[in-house]
XYZ file of C-alpha atoms in Angstrom:
574
model
C 164.969 -140.206 24.661
C 164.970 -137.634 27.615
C 162.357 -134.851 28.330
C 165.067 -132.420 27.794
C 166.275 -133.407 24.450
C 162.380 -133.449 23.399
C 162.081 -129.960 24.723
C 165.297 -128.762 22.554
C 163.870 -130.661 19.644
C 160.603 -128.920 20.001
C 162.120 -125.515 20.308
C 164.225 -126.178 17.245
C 161.728 -127.546 15.214
C 158.705 -125.123 16.042
C 161.119 -122.097 16.168
C 158.650 -119.928 14.130
C 156.191 -120.235 16.723
C 158.146 -119.929 19.596
C 159.989 -116.567 18.222
C 156.470 -115.299 17.964
C 155.260 -116.109 21.729
C 159.279 -114.809 22.525
C 158.465 -111.744 20.805
C 155.374 -111.053 22.278
C 156.703 -111.802 25.817
C 159.722 -109.341 25.128
C 157.450 -106.406 23.935
C 155.149 -107.004 27.313
C 158.123 -107.187 29.411
C 159.852 -104.148 27.864
C 156.817 -101.939 28.187
C 156.385 -103.059 31.917
C 160.131 -102.876 33.006
C 160.170 -99.505 31.327
C 157.478 -97.826 32.483
C 158.464 -98.999 36.197
C 161.896 -97.709 35.290
C 161.001 -94.357 34.251
C 159.199 -93.916 37.631
C 162.209 -95.042 39.756
C 164.360 -92.668 37.419
C 162.248 -89.486 37.717
C 162.189 -89.801 41.411
C 166.064 -90.086 41.444
C 166.473 -87.136 39.055
C 163.676 -85.118 41.167
C 165.916 -86.136 44.380
C 169.120 -84.920 42.539
C 167.639 -81.743 41.284
C 166.452 -80.899 44.760
C 169.665 -81.511 46.444
C 171.523 -79.642 43.793
C 169.645 -76.499 43.766
C 169.826 -76.214 47.637
C 173.213 -77.388 48.443
C 173.571 -77.643 52.073
C 170.666 -75.185 52.556
C 168.073 -76.412 55.197
C 166.019 -73.657 55.638
C 165.296 -70.096 54.705
C 163.883 -66.956 56.004
C 162.023 -65.304 53.498
C 160.000 -62.071 53.178
C 156.602 -62.294 51.532
C 155.989 -59.007 49.592
C 159.036 -56.818 50.905
C 162.605 -56.646 52.143
C 163.801 -56.773 55.625
C 167.178 -55.322 57.275
C 170.131 -57.183 56.703
C 171.098 -56.593 60.359
C 168.685 -59.238 61.115
C 171.145 -61.707 59.989
C 173.633 -60.862 62.301
C 171.432 -61.216 65.413
C 169.782 -64.392 64.224
C 173.255 -66.057 63.480
C 174.749 -65.459 67.070
C 171.359 -67.044 68.712
C 170.811 -69.840 66.413
C 174.390 -70.810 65.567
C 174.196 -72.142 62.155
C 175.482 -70.870 58.956
C 173.285 -67.940 57.933
C 173.623 -66.039 54.359
C 171.647 -63.149 53.393
C 170.346 -63.237 49.833
C 168.616 -60.526 47.422
C 167.050 -61.930 44.333
C 165.421 -59.723 41.705
C 164.068 -60.543 38.367
C 166.081 -59.124 35.146
C 166.960 -59.689 31.693
C 170.396 -60.755 30.254
C 171.867 -59.604 26.885
C 175.174 -60.645 25.166
C 177.323 -58.091 23.720
C 177.734 -60.160 20.873
C 174.139 -60.628 19.732
C 175.072 -63.131 17.013
C 176.328 -65.603 19.883
C 173.022 -65.591 21.548
C 169.712 -63.736 22.105
C 168.087 -61.709 25.166
C 167.055 -63.805 27.848
C 164.058 -62.892 30.057
C 163.100 -64.115 33.282
C 166.629 -64.061 34.520
C 167.377 -64.243 38.583
C 169.586 -61.872 39.610
C 171.133 -63.120 43.003
C 172.912 -61.032 45.127
C 175.091 -63.122 47.486
C 178.253 -62.914 49.435
C 181.294 -65.179 49.813
C 179.841 -67.193 52.173
C 176.771 -68.606 49.957
C 179.325 -70.644 48.170
C 180.287 -72.655 51.227
C 176.894 -74.380 51.038
C 178.404 -76.196 47.796
C 182.053 -76.863 47.897
C 182.480 -77.619 44.627
C 181.258 -74.365 43.285
C 183.172 -70.824 44.097
C 182.736 -67.471 42.532
C 184.474 -64.536 44.342
C 182.412 -61.644 42.990
C 183.178 -58.058 42.998
C 181.249 -55.368 41.503
C 180.128 -55.527 37.755
C 181.027 -59.251 37.929
C 178.872 -61.843 37.495
C 178.767 -65.728 37.440
C 176.316 -67.575 35.227
C 174.614 -71.015 35.633
C 175.414 -73.455 32.621
C 172.038 -72.960 31.350
C 172.030 -68.923 31.065
C 175.700 -69.087 29.809
C 174.672 -71.297 27.060
C 171.541 -69.698 25.936
C 173.724 -66.261 25.837
C 176.307 -68.042 24.241
C 179.202 -66.691 26.590
C 181.686 -67.739 28.721
C 184.217 -66.884 31.478
C 185.799 -63.541 30.557
C 182.760 -62.216 28.182
C 180.667 -59.422 28.728
C 177.112 -59.063 29.222
C 174.430 -56.522 29.994
C 172.175 -56.973 32.855
C 168.868 -55.097 33.176
C 167.755 -55.338 36.944
C 164.405 -54.478 37.976
C 164.254 -52.001 40.666
C 161.268 -52.460 43.201
C 159.499 -50.063 45.392
C 158.980 -50.371 49.016
C 155.741 -50.078 48.149
C 154.150 -51.667 44.695
C 154.194 -48.953 42.231
C 150.263 -49.646 41.546
C 149.328 -48.300 45.162
C 148.064 -44.741 45.732
C 150.616 -42.179 46.606
C 153.403 -44.737 45.435
C 156.234 -43.093 43.596
C 156.370 -43.477 39.309
C 159.102 -41.172 39.228
C 161.950 -43.125 39.717
C 163.332 -45.850 36.727
C 161.687 -49.223 37.339
C 165.037 -50.975 36.274
C 168.801 -50.301 35.896
C 171.222 -51.503 33.030
C 174.665 -52.555 33.833
C 177.596 -54.052 31.670
C 179.165 -56.997 33.764
C 181.908 -59.371 33.104
C 181.212 -63.219 33.224
C 183.774 -64.566 35.908
C 182.475 -68.150 36.017
C 179.924 -70.522 34.373
C 178.600 -72.684 37.319
C 177.546 -76.030 36.201
C 173.568 -76.955 36.782
C 174.636 -80.103 38.939
C 175.356 -77.586 41.943
C 174.174 -74.426 43.500
C 174.368 -73.141 39.809
C 170.988 -74.536 39.760
C 170.030 -72.482 43.028
C 166.203 -71.892 43.507
C 164.104 -72.043 46.484
C 161.234 -73.028 44.065
C 160.874 -76.752 42.854
C 161.316 -77.088 39.113
C 162.587 -79.800 36.662
C 163.931 -77.081 34.612
C 167.103 -75.255 35.702
C 166.522 -71.446 36.075
C 168.275 -68.679 34.472
C 170.721 -67.578 37.358
C 173.167 -64.580 37.197
C 175.065 -64.384 40.520
C 176.708 -61.016 41.776
C 177.944 -59.278 44.720
C 175.261 -58.338 47.172
C 176.431 -55.089 48.651
C 176.786 -53.900 44.752
C 173.135 -55.261 43.738
C 172.022 -53.111 46.775
C 173.362 -50.068 45.612
C 172.487 -50.486 42.065
C 168.941 -50.787 42.916
C 168.739 -48.424 46.191
C 168.224 -51.122 48.501
C 171.109 -50.527 50.724
C 171.063 -52.827 53.679
C 168.043 -54.840 52.821
C 167.318 -58.391 51.834
C 164.482 -60.748 50.931
C 165.993 -63.868 51.926
C 168.364 -65.389 54.410
C 169.397 -69.034 53.873
C 170.277 -71.084 56.669
C 172.566 -74.268 56.662
C 172.846 -77.222 58.930
C 172.953 -77.219 62.783
C 169.367 -76.312 63.946
C 165.887 -77.107 63.552
C 163.065 -75.556 62.276
C 161.605 -74.759 65.517
C 164.380 -73.560 67.092
C 165.000 -71.043 64.238
C 161.099 -70.146 64.160
C 161.623 -69.357 67.874
C 164.867 -67.351 67.500
C 162.908 -65.172 64.805
C 160.283 -64.611 66.680
C 162.308 -63.645 69.759
C 164.918 -61.590 67.928
C 163.126 -59.597 65.333
C 162.785 -55.879 65.915
C 160.962 -52.874 64.708
C 163.783 -51.661 62.353
C 164.207 -55.000 60.789
C 160.975 -54.773 59.088
C 161.000 -50.813 57.915
C 158.874 -49.822 61.113
C 160.373 -46.868 63.136
C 159.173 -44.427 65.972
C 159.366 -41.000 65.318
C 159.507 -38.555 68.509
C 158.248 -35.151 67.632
C 158.983 -31.952 69.877
C 155.127 -31.462 70.016
C 154.856 -34.443 72.373
C 153.912 -37.188 69.907
C 155.557 -40.431 69.522
C 154.475 -41.753 65.884
C 154.659 -45.114 64.568
C 155.796 -45.222 60.606
C 156.565 -47.695 58.312
C 158.666 -47.391 54.954
C 156.028 -49.105 53.177
C 153.622 -46.247 53.823
C 150.692 -48.384 55.145
C 150.927 -50.575 58.258
C 150.639 -54.091 58.373
C 147.082 -54.559 59.680
C 148.452 -56.891 62.638
C 150.844 -53.879 63.482
C 148.313 -51.217 63.580
C 145.928 -53.391 65.587
C 148.476 -54.140 68.227
C 149.584 -50.490 68.307
C 146.269 -49.271 68.496
C 145.418 -51.003 72.029
C 147.962 -49.034 73.910
C 146.078 -46.198 75.828
C 145.745 -42.942 74.031
C 146.807 -44.503 70.641
C 145.338 -42.449 67.459
C 145.583 -43.951 64.207
C 146.027 -41.429 61.016
C 145.357 -42.192 57.542
C 146.482 -39.149 54.784
C 145.561 -38.772 51.574
C 146.032 -36.540 48.332
C 142.287 -35.350 47.327
C 141.554 -34.318 44.044
C 139.777 -30.909 45.134
C 138.195 -29.269 47.980
C 135.236 -26.999 47.182
C 132.351 -24.825 48.284
C 130.068 -23.490 45.599
C 131.982 -22.331 42.682
C 135.349 -22.110 44.838
C 137.561 -24.490 44.894
C 141.205 -25.676 45.623
C 142.780 -28.634 43.661
C 145.066 -31.415 44.851
C 145.081 -30.981 48.721
C 146.607 -33.145 51.667
C 143.908 -34.386 53.680
C 144.498 -36.336 57.094
C 142.299 -38.667 58.925
C 142.414 -39.089 62.798
C 143.759 -36.075 64.506
C 140.505 -34.101 65.254
C 138.430 -33.202 68.375
C 137.003 -36.050 69.989
C 133.483 -35.163 69.777
C 133.608 -34.302 66.061
C 131.318 -36.576 64.277
C 132.120 -38.408 60.832
C 130.467 -35.995 58.595
C 132.581 -32.917 59.867
C 135.711 -31.675 59.284
C 138.005 -29.124 60.357
C 139.907 -26.910 57.495
C 142.994 -24.657 57.886
C 142.921 -21.120 57.895
C 144.266 -20.920 54.308
C 141.399 -23.324 52.799
C 139.057 -21.232 54.652
C 140.087 -17.873 53.129
C 140.396 -19.635 49.737
C 137.033 -20.735 49.408
C 135.296 -18.444 51.809
C 134.261 -21.104 54.221
C 132.924 -20.721 57.655
C 131.776 -23.295 60.650
C 128.901 -24.598 59.738
C 129.305 -24.616 55.873
C 129.072 -27.481 53.503
C 132.573 -28.433 51.808
C 132.653 -30.812 48.823
C 135.677 -33.087 48.740
C 136.597 -35.087 45.684
C 138.937 -37.910 45.742
C 140.023 -41.492 43.676
C 139.080 -44.503 44.916
C 141.315 -47.415 44.098
C 138.745 -50.149 43.035
C 139.528 -54.156 43.399
C 140.464 -53.843 39.488
C 142.948 -51.571 39.998
C 141.185 -48.673 38.398
C 140.843 -45.106 40.057
C 137.259 -44.010 40.376
C 136.700 -40.609 41.435
C 134.223 -40.156 44.229
C 132.935 -37.067 46.260
C 131.578 -36.583 49.743
C 129.941 -33.513 51.398
C 131.177 -32.493 54.961
C 130.044 -29.681 56.993
C 133.035 -27.400 58.537
C 133.414 -28.121 62.248
C 136.136 -25.661 62.652
C 138.987 -23.810 61.386
C 142.719 -24.190 62.501
C 145.211 -21.652 62.089
C 148.272 -22.534 60.189
C 150.837 -22.498 63.020
C 148.701 -24.944 64.911
C 149.389 -27.398 62.239
C 153.041 -26.983 61.956
C 153.354 -30.438 63.870
C 150.898 -31.931 61.467
C 153.259 -30.913 58.394
C 156.070 -32.696 59.855
C 153.968 -35.795 60.782
C 152.672 -36.555 57.329
C 154.229 -39.561 56.295
C 156.969 -39.214 53.565
C 155.687 -39.840 50.108
C 158.411 -40.576 47.454
C 157.582 -38.802 44.314
C 155.404 -36.415 46.259
C 156.726 -34.745 49.510
C 160.353 -34.610 48.292
C 159.798 -32.293 45.336
C 159.805 -28.673 45.105
C 156.992 -27.847 42.839
C 153.296 -29.426 42.319
C 154.272 -29.880 38.532
C 157.031 -32.358 39.672
C 154.565 -34.712 41.477
C 154.649 -38.395 39.891
C 152.704 -41.175 41.886
C 150.516 -43.953 41.386
C 147.353 -42.078 40.247
C 146.228 -39.992 37.656
C 146.857 -36.277 37.864
C 145.528 -33.147 36.013
C 147.954 -31.211 34.467
C 145.791 -28.150 34.715
C 145.134 -28.889 38.278
C 149.034 -28.943 38.875
C 149.390 -25.607 37.523
C 147.241 -23.886 39.774
C 149.306 -20.853 40.902
C 147.557 -20.563 44.384
C 148.074 -24.196 45.156
C 151.719 -23.768 43.966
C 152.196 -20.987 46.545
C 150.698 -22.815 49.192
C 153.124 -25.766 48.401
C 156.030 -23.249 48.709
C 154.926 -22.009 51.889
C 153.439 -25.118 53.874
C 154.549 -28.097 51.728
C 152.227 -31.018 52.680
C 150.421 -29.640 55.751
C 146.921 -30.891 55.481
C 144.212 -28.571 54.318
C 141.445 -30.867 55.666
C 141.227 -32.905 58.742
C 138.399 -35.600 59.450
C 137.645 -38.654 61.805
C 139.782 -41.874 61.131
C 136.530 -43.365 60.486
C 135.582 -41.261 57.583
C 138.927 -41.400 56.192
C 139.185 -45.079 56.091
C 135.703 -45.275 54.544
C 136.897 -43.033 51.598
C 140.737 -44.072 51.389
C 141.410 -47.667 52.602
C 142.471 -49.889 49.946
C 144.200 -53.452 49.741
C 147.426 -52.244 50.557
C 146.034 -50.999 54.000
C 143.947 -48.357 55.987
C 146.272 -47.007 58.453
C 149.522 -45.098 57.837
C 150.543 -44.017 61.315
C 149.746 -44.585 65.276
C 150.349 -41.763 67.525
C 151.130 -41.946 71.259
C 151.316 -39.130 73.331
C 154.949 -38.920 74.629
C 154.213 -38.064 78.060
C 152.408 -41.205 79.058
C 153.710 -43.841 76.303
C 157.553 -44.428 75.824
C 159.163 -45.964 73.024
C 160.020 -49.064 75.012
C 156.447 -49.604 75.780
C 155.324 -49.518 72.326
C 158.269 -51.921 70.883
C 157.264 -54.280 74.068
C 153.668 -54.349 72.997
C 154.290 -54.861 69.561
C 156.445 -57.613 70.138
C 154.079 -59.409 72.275
C 151.498 -59.097 69.831
C 152.797 -59.279 66.408
C 154.378 -62.418 65.086
C 156.961 -62.269 62.274
C 154.648 -63.682 60.069
C 152.382 -60.991 60.450
C 154.977 -58.441 58.825
C 155.706 -60.940 56.194
C 158.868 -62.817 57.681
C 158.489 -66.537 57.769
C 160.983 -69.336 58.590
C 160.602 -72.094 56.068
C 162.244 -75.496 55.977
C 163.283 -75.783 52.050
C 164.989 -78.814 52.429
C 162.239 -80.819 54.062
C 159.872 -79.406 51.803
C 161.906 -79.968 48.754
C 162.006 -83.549 49.253
C 158.383 -83.705 50.332
C 157.580 -82.294 47.225
C 159.466 -85.078 45.418
C 157.425 -87.763 47.610
C 154.290 -86.248 46.719
C 155.202 -85.632 43.003
C 152.850 -87.313 40.238
C 153.950 -91.326 40.189
C 155.473 -91.343 36.545
C 155.719 -95.139 36.895
C 152.257 -95.799 37.868
C 151.050 -93.285 35.109
C 153.176 -94.885 32.344
C 152.239 -98.206 33.507
C 148.583 -97.344 33.261
C 149.166 -95.691 30.099
C 150.666 -98.866 28.523
C 148.198 -101.155 30.112
C 146.528 -102.015 26.776
C 149.935 -102.181 24.963
C 151.003 -105.106 27.748
C 147.761 -106.851 27.322
C 147.951 -106.775 23.652
C 150.899 -108.027 23.700
C 150.354 -110.988 26.153
C 147.175 -111.671 24.199
C 149.075 -111.915 20.960
C 151.772 -114.331 22.684
C 148.941 -116.390 23.812
C 147.133 -116.610 20.260
C 150.321 -117.423 18.762
C 151.091 -120.261 21.185
C 147.643 -121.922 21.248
C 147.600 -121.623 17.133
C 150.687 -123.458 17.461
C 149.621 -125.878 19.724
C 146.436 -126.691 17.500
C 148.965 -127.002 14.613
C 150.788 -129.745 16.667
C 147.441 -131.886 17.391
C 148.957 -134.755 15.019
C 152.277 -134.540 17.295
C 150.465 -135.030 20.406
C 148.432 -137.947 19.314
C 151.547 -139.791 18.118
C 153.238 -139.153 21.412
C 150.103 -140.661 23.110
C 150.737 -143.525 20.817
C 154.044 -143.836 21.868
C 152.940 -144.291 25.747
C 153.552 -140.760 26.750
C 150.775 -140.087 29.044
C 149.006 -136.772 29.027
C 150.690 -134.962 31.850
C 154.001 -135.795 29.868
C 152.870 -134.143 26.816
C 151.561 -131.056 29.006
C 154.747 -130.618 30.859
C 156.500 -130.964 27.389
C 154.788 -128.200 25.880
C 154.848 -125.902 29.203
C 158.623 -126.549 29.086
C 158.874 -125.251 25.495
C 156.647 -122.218 26.467
C 158.310 -121.158 29.466
C 161.722 -121.497 27.409
C 160.532 -118.981 25.292
C 158.912 -117.214 27.577
C 162.130 -116.760 29.667
C 164.102 -115.884 26.756
C 161.691 -113.137 25.683
C 161.394 -111.848 29.069
C 165.186 -111.383 29.301
C 165.338 -109.668 26.259
C 162.451 -107.357 26.848
C 164.218 -106.280 30.179
C 167.307 -105.656 28.368
C 165.413 -103.877 25.553
C 163.610 -101.834 28.091
C 166.315 -99.569 28.827
C 166.081 -98.296 25.349
C 162.455 -97.640 25.836
C 163.036 -95.853 29.317
C 165.727 -93.557 27.308
C 163.168 -92.542 24.703
C 160.425 -91.489 27.544
C 163.058 -89.453 29.483
C 164.241 -87.756 26.325
C 160.781 -86.931 25.467
C 159.914 -85.755 29.094
C 163.030 -83.816 29.317
C 162.428 -82.398 25.953
C 158.829 -81.740 25.057
C 157.241 -82.079 28.345
């Protein structure tokens, strides 16, 4: 009788013992292999998601906290040579016309693109005109709509300056509602999944025509992202951005006034700190900060809601003195040397307005015709400087209706508009009115000694694009780095399954030991027949190896079921 025959007979006769050992081995193998497969499968899925949401996009120029001119795209594309597509992404909501088919979906990304956007994914295409939209698969399913259906989009209308900033307009609607026709449903395996943010879940995307979106939200010619394809490097793109950006691309402009003043302004009202610092390095530069104070009073006489400007004052005037205009001097009967009290709102870090007061000594009185230039140089405040009556003011800080109805102040507004009633030093103004949005609104230069080109050159030398919120980002590289540094789910589940694996192996070992002990008489018979101990040991090990191999093979096959169960749980419940 051969060793092979003895092994086969042992397996057949002691099948119950070997079946238990095989089951234990299969359980341990299934858990071990399944945990490792989950890790590999998750890593593969994350790579697929990263590739799908970016298509052939390699880089992006992003504006952190604002918008920039679309003209920058044309300039950069000529220099860089890689395909570039401008995009404008706004938050919104979507609602089907048939509410029985689906429900309202919040947190929708409304993405304004051009036809060139779809070149980043040859398998996706959507030629969009005004009032047309292409939805990604997830959003279309949630709304219960398909191509040809109508949906309502409510799109946010962000202001150039945050609405909680002082002197920021609140008169405009914060969103616009439009009816759009769904022209295509894009699968989530391609650019329908577009996002510059890594996520396992597909976003809710509604793609629209970029020019139409800009028109609807009053952001004509503005974008917040430039998508860049293959054909350049991050270093070359960043270098080109630094060399080619101009003031006008980021909302900065130079205003030349007939009075001989060249003024640097921004449409976001407050200058970026790096821009302000660079501008102030030029000879004879003068920063200014304007504000709407609650009242200016002397004893029992006062005037409500007045523009005050810090900066354009006599060079020898101390911080505790002010210049007032003739109208205010007559209204509150103030003369040089008198004390006046200024009440104003201070914006706290908790985003609350707290009324403060400060007393100044009148340094001098300026005649109204002397302040004509100041009236025209005050920054434009939407909802404030562009309305005809004080009662129509609508800005980001609380206003008293009784103060707004003051007849004398209304007459002043009709005659002099935003002409400052009070001028103080810039240091005093910043101490009172600086906030987290900035501490400088304009910088002035004497136009006879400083030219516009000198200002532009100085800013271009000292201000980097990142200082005004423009960043070139290697989004594709970052996406795959995020996959590499993501949590190793294979190791995680292997660790979580460790006790199950050990328990299965211990059970297998106990079953086998118990079986061997029951076969003690068999081992004695084999010894009596002349078998040596090493032969008996080899026989038992061969039987154990056979059941272990069968169990391991079965467990490896069953691990796919375990893997599918884990991935289903991760996809639907995690």
